[in-house]
mmCIF file of C-alpha atoms in Angstrom:
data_model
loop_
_atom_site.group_PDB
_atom_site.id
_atom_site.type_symbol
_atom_site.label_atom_id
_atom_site.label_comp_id
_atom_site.label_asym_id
_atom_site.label_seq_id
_atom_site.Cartn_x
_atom_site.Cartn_y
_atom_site.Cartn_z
ATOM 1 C CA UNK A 1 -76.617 8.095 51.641
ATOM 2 C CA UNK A 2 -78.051 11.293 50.372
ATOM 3 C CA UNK A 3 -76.396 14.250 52.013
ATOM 4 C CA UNK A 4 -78.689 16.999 51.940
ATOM 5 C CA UNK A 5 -82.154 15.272 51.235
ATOM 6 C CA UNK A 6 -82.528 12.455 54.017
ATOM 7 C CA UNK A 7 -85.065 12.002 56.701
ATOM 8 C CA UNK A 8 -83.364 10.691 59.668
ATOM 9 C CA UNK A 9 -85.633 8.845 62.410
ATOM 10 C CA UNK A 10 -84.994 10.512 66.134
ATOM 11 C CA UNK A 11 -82.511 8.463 68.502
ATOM 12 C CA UNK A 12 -83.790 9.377 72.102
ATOM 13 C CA UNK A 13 -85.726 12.599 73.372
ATOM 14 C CA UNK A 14 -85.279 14.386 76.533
ATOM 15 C CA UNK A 15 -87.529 12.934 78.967
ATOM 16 C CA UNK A 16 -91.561 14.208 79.249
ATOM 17 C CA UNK A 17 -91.016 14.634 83.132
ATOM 18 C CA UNK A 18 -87.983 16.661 82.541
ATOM 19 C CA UNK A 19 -89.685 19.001 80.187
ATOM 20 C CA UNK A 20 -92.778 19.621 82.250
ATOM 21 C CA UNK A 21 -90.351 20.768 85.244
ATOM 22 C CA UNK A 22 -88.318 22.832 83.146
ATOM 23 C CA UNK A 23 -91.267 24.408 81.557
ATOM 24 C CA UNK A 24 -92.252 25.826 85.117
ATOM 25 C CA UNK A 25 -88.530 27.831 85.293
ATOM 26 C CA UNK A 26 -88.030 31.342 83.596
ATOM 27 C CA UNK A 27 -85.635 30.665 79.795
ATOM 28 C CA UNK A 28 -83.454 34.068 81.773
ATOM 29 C CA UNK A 29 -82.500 31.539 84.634
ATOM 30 C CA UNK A 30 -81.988 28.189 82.484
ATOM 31 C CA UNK A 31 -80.083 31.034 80.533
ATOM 32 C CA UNK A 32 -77.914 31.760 83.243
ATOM 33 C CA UNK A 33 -77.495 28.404 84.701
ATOM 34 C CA UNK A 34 -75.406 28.056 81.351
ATOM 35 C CA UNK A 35 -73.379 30.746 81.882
ATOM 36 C CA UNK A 36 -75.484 32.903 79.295
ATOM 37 C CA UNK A 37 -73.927 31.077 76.143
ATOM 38 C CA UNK A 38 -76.832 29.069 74.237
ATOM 39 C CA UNK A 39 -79.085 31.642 73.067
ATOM 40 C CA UNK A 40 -81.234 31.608 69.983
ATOM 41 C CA UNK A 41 -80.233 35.146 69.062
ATOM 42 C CA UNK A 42 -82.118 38.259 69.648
ATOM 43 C CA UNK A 43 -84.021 37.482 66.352
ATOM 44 C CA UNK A 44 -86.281 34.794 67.509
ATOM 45 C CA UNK A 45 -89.481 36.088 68.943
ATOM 46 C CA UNK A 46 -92.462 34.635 70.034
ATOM 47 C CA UNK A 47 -95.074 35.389 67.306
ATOM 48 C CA UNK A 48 -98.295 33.630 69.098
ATOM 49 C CA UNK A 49 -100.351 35.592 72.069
ATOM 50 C CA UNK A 50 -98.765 33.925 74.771
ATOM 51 C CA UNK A 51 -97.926 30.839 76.459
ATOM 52 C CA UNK A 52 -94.492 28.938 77.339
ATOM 53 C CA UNK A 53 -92.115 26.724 74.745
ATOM 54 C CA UNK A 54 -90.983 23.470 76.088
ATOM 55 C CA UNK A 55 -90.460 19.912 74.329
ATOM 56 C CA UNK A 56 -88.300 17.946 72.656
ATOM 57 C CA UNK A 57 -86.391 19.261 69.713
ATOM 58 C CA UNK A 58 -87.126 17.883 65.769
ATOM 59 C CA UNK A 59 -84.783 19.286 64.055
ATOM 60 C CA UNK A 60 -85.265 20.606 60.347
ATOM 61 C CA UNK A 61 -82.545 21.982 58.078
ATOM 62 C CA UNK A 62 -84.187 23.714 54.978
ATOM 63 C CA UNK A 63 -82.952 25.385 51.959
ATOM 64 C CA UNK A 64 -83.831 29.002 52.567
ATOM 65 C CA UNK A 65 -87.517 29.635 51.337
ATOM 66 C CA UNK A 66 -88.752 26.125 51.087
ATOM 67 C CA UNK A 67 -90.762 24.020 53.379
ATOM 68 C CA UNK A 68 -91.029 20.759 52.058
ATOM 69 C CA UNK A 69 -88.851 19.261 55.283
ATOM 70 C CA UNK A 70 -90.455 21.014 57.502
ATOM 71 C CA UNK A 71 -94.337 19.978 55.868
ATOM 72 C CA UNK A 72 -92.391 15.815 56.770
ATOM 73 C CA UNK A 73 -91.323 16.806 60.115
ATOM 74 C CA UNK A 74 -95.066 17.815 61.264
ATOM 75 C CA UNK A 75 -95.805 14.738 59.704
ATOM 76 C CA UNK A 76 -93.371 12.187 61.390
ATOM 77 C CA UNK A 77 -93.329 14.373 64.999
ATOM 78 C CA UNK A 78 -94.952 13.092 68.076
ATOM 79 C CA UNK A 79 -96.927 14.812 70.792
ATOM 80 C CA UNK A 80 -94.953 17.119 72.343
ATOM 81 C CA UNK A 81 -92.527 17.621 69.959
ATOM 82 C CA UNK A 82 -90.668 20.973 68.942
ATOM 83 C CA UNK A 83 -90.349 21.649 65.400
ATOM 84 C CA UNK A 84 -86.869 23.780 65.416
ATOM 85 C CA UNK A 85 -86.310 24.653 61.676
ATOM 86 C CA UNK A 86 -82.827 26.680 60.707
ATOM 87 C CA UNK A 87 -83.880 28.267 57.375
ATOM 88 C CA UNK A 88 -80.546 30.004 57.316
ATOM 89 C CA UNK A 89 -82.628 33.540 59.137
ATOM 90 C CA UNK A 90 -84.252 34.207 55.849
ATOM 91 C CA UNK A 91 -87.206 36.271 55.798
ATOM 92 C CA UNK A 92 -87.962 36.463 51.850
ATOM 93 C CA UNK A 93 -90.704 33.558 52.046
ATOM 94 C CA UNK A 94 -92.289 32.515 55.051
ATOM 95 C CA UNK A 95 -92.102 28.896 55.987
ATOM 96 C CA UNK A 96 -95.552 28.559 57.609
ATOM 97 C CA UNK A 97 -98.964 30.035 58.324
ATOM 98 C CA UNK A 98 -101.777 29.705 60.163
ATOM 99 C CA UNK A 99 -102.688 26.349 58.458
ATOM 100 C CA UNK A 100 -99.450 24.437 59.106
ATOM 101 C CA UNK A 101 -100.017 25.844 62.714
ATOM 102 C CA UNK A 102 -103.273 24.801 63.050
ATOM 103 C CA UNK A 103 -102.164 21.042 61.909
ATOM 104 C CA UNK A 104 -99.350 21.337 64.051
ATOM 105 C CA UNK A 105 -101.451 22.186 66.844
ATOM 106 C CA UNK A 106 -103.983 18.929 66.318
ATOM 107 C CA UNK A 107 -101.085 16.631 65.971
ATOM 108 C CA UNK A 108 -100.537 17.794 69.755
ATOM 109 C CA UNK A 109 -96.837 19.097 69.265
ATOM 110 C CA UNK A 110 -95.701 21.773 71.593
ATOM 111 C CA UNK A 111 -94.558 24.387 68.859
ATOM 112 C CA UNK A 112 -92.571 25.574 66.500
ATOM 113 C CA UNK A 113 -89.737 27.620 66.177
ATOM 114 C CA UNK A 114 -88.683 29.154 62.793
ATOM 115 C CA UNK A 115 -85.356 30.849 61.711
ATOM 116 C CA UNK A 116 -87.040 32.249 59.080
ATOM 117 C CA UNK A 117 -90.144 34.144 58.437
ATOM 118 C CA UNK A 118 -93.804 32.905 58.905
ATOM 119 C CA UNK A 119 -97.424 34.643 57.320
ATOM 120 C CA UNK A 120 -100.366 35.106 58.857
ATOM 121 C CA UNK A 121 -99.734 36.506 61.778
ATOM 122 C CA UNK A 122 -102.220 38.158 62.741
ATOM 123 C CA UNK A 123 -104.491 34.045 63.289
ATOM 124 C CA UNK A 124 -101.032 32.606 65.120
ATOM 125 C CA UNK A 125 -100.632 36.147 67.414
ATOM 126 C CA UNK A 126 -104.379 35.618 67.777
ATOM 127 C CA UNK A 127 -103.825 32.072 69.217
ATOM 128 C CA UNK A 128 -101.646 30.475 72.107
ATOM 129 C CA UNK A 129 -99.575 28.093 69.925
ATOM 130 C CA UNK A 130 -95.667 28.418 70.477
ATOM 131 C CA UNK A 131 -94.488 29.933 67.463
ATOM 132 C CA UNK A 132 -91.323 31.597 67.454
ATOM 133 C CA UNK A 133 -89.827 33.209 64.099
ATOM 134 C CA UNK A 134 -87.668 35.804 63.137
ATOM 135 C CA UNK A 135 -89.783 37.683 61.070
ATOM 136 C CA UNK A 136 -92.580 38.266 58.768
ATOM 137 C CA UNK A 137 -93.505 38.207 55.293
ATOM 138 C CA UNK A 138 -96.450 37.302 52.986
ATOM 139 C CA UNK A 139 -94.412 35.584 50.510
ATOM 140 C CA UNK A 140 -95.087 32.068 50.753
ATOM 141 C CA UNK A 141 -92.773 29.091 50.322
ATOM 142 C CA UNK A 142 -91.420 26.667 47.751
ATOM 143 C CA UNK A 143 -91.720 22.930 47.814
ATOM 144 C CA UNK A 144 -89.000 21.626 46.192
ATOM 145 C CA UNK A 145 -86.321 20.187 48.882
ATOM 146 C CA UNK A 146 -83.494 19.753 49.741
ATOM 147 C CA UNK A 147 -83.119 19.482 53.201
ATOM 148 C CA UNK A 148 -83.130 17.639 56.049
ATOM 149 C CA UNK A 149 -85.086 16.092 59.189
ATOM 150 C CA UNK A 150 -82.927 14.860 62.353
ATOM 151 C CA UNK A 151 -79.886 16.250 61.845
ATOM 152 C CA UNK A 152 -77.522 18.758 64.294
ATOM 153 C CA UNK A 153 -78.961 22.261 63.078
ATOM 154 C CA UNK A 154 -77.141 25.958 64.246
ATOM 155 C CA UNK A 155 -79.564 29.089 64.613
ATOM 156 C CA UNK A 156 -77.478 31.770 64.996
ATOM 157 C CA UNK A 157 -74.992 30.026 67.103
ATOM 158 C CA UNK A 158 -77.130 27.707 68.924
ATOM 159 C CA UNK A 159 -76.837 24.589 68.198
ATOM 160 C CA UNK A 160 -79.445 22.103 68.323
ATOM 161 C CA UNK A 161 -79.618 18.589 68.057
ATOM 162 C CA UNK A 162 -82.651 16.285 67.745
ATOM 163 C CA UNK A 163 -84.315 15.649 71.143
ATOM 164 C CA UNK A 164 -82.636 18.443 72.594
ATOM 165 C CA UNK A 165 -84.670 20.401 75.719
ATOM 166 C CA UNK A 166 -86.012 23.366 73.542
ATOM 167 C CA UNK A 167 -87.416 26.260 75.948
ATOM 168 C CA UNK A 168 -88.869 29.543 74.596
ATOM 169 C CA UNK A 169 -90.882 33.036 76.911
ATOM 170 C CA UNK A 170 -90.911 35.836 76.025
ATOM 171 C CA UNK A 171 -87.266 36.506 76.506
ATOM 172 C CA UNK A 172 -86.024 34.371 73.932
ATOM 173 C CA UNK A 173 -85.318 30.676 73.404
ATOM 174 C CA UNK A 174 -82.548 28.844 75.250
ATOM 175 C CA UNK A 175 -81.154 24.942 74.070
ATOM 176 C CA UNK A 176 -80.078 22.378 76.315
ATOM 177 C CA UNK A 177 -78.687 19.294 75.975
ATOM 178 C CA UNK A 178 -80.075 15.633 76.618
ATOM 179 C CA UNK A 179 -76.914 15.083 78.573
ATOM 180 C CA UNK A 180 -76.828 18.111 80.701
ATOM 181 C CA UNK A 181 -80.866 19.069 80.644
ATOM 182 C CA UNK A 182 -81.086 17.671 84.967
ATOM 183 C CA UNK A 183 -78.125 19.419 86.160
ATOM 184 C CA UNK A 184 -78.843 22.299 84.388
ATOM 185 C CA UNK A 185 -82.576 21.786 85.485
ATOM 186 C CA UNK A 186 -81.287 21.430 89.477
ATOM 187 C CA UNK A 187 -79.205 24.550 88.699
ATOM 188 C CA UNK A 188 -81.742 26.998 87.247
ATOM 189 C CA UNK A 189 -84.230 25.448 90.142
ATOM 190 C CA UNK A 190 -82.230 27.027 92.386
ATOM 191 C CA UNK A 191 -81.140 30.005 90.910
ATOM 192 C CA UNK A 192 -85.152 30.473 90.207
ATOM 193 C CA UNK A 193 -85.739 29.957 94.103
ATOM 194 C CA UNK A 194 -82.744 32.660 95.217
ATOM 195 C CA UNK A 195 -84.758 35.605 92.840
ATOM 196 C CA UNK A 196 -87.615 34.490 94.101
ATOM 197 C CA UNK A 197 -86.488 34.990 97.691
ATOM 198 C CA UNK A 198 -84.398 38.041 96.279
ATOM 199 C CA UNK A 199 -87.936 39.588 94.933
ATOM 200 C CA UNK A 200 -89.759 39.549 98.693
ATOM 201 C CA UNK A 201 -86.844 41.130 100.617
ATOM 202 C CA UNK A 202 -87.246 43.785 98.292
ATOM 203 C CA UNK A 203 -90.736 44.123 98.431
ATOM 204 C CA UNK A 204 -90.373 43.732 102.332
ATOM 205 C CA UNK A 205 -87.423 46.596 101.743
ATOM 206 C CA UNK A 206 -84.582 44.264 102.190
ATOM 207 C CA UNK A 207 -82.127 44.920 99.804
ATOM 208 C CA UNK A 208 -78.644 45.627 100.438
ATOM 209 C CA UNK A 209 -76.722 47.612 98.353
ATOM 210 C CA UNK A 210 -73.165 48.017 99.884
ATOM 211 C CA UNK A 211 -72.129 45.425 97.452
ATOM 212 C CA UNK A 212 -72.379 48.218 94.466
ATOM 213 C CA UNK A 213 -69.635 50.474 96.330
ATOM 214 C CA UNK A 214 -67.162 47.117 97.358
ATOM 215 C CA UNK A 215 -67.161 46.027 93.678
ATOM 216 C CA UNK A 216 -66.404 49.437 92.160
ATOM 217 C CA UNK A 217 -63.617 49.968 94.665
ATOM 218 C CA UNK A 218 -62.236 46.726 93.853
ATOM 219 C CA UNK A 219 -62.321 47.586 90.289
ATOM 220 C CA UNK A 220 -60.348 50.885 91.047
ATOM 221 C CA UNK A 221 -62.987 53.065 90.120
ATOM 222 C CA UNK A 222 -62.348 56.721 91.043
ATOM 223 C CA UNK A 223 -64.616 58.800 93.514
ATOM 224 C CA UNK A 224 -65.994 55.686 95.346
#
C-alpha cells in the first residue's frame, strides 16, 4: 500500500434521485437543517456565471500546486460526479483552467470544486459549469504527484468523503453524508416550505414581530 500516491476506486455514491431533489433546495436551508456546522468555509466561491452544484463527491487530495490527481480523477469520474479537490487552500498555482473545465464538462460531471486557486477565469465565469475555488492566480500547476483519489478529504473543516451529497449556490457549499443525505433532505424540504410560506405573509403584510420584544425580555435586556 502506498500511502500518499494511491487511486482508490469509489465504494457507493449518494443516489441520482436524491441529488436531483436536493439540487431544487437552497445550500442556506440544507445548511441549517444541519444545525449550520458543515460549511466549506467562506473561501469557496462559485467562479462560473451561474447555475447550482449538486452530485456525488470524488474526492482528490493533492500536494499543494500540483494536479496530477486531480487530471486521474476527471479521468476515472462518472456523469454526474463532483470533483472536490483539498489542495490544502493554496492559491500560488492554480489547479485548473478553462481546458480541464471544458473536458470536465464533456465527460458530463456536475462540477468541480477547488480548495485552491484556478486560471482563466474570465472563459469558466463566462460559462455555467460549477466551479467553485478559493481564488485566482495565473500560475499554473505541477505534475508530479503525490496525492490521492477516493480518500476522506477536510476543506477547511468540512469533511468530505467519496460519494458524499456535495451542494454548492451562491452562498457557499454545504457536505452531507450518504447516511444522513434523506433525513437531512426531508428536513431542509420543510424548512424550505416554512420560508417559503414565511416570504408571502410578508409580502401579504403578515409578519409578526412581538417575538423580537419576548426574546429580549427573556434575555434580561434593559429598556424592553
Amino acid at each position: 500500500m502506498s500511502i500518499g500516491f494511491r487511486v482508490l476506486p469509489i465504494q457507493r455514491r449518494v443516489p441520482a434521485d436524491l441529488v436531483k431533489r436536493a439540487a431544487e433546495l437552497p445550500v442556506a436551508n440544507v445548511s441549517d437543517a444541519m444545525n449550520r456546522m458543515f460549511a466549506g468555509g467562506a473561501s469557496l466561491r462559485p467562479m462560473h456565471g451561474g447555475g447550482i452544484l449538486a452530485g456525488p463527491a470524488i474526492t482528490v487530495k493533492a500536494r499543494p500546486g500540483d494536479n496530477l490527481m486531480l487530471h486521474r480523477a476527471l479521468d476515472i469520474a462518472e456523469p454526474g460526479d463532483v470533483i472536490v479537490v483539498d489542495g490544502g487552500g493554496d492559491l500560488t498555482n492554480a489547479l485548473i483552467g478553462e481546458l480541464m473545465v471544458a473536458y470536465a464538462e464533456s465527460r458530463g460531471l456536475a462540477g468541480i470544486v477547488i480548495f485552491g486557486a484556478i486560471r482563466d477565469a474570465s472563459a469558466i465565469r463566462a460559462g455555467t459549469f460549477p466551479v467553485f475555488a478559493a481564488g485566482i492566480t495565473h500560475r499554473g500547476p505541477y505534475k508530479d504527484g503525490p496525492g490521492e483519489v477516493n480518500v476522506p478529504i477536510a476543506i477547511d473543516g468540512m469533511v468530505v468523503h467519496p460519494g458524499d451529497l456535495i451542494l454548492g449556490d451562491e452562498d457557499g457549499l454545504v457536505v452531507v453524508g450518504i447516511d444522513e443525505a434523506e433525513a437531512v433532505y426531508a428536513k431542509a424540504a420543510a424548512k424550505h416550505a416554512a420560508e417559503t410560506e414565511q416570504m408571502a405573509k410578508i409580502r401579504r403584510g403578515e409578519n409578526p414581530r412581538a417575538w423580537v420584544a419576548e426574546t429580549l425580555k427573556r434575555l434580561g435586556c434593559e429598556g424592553i
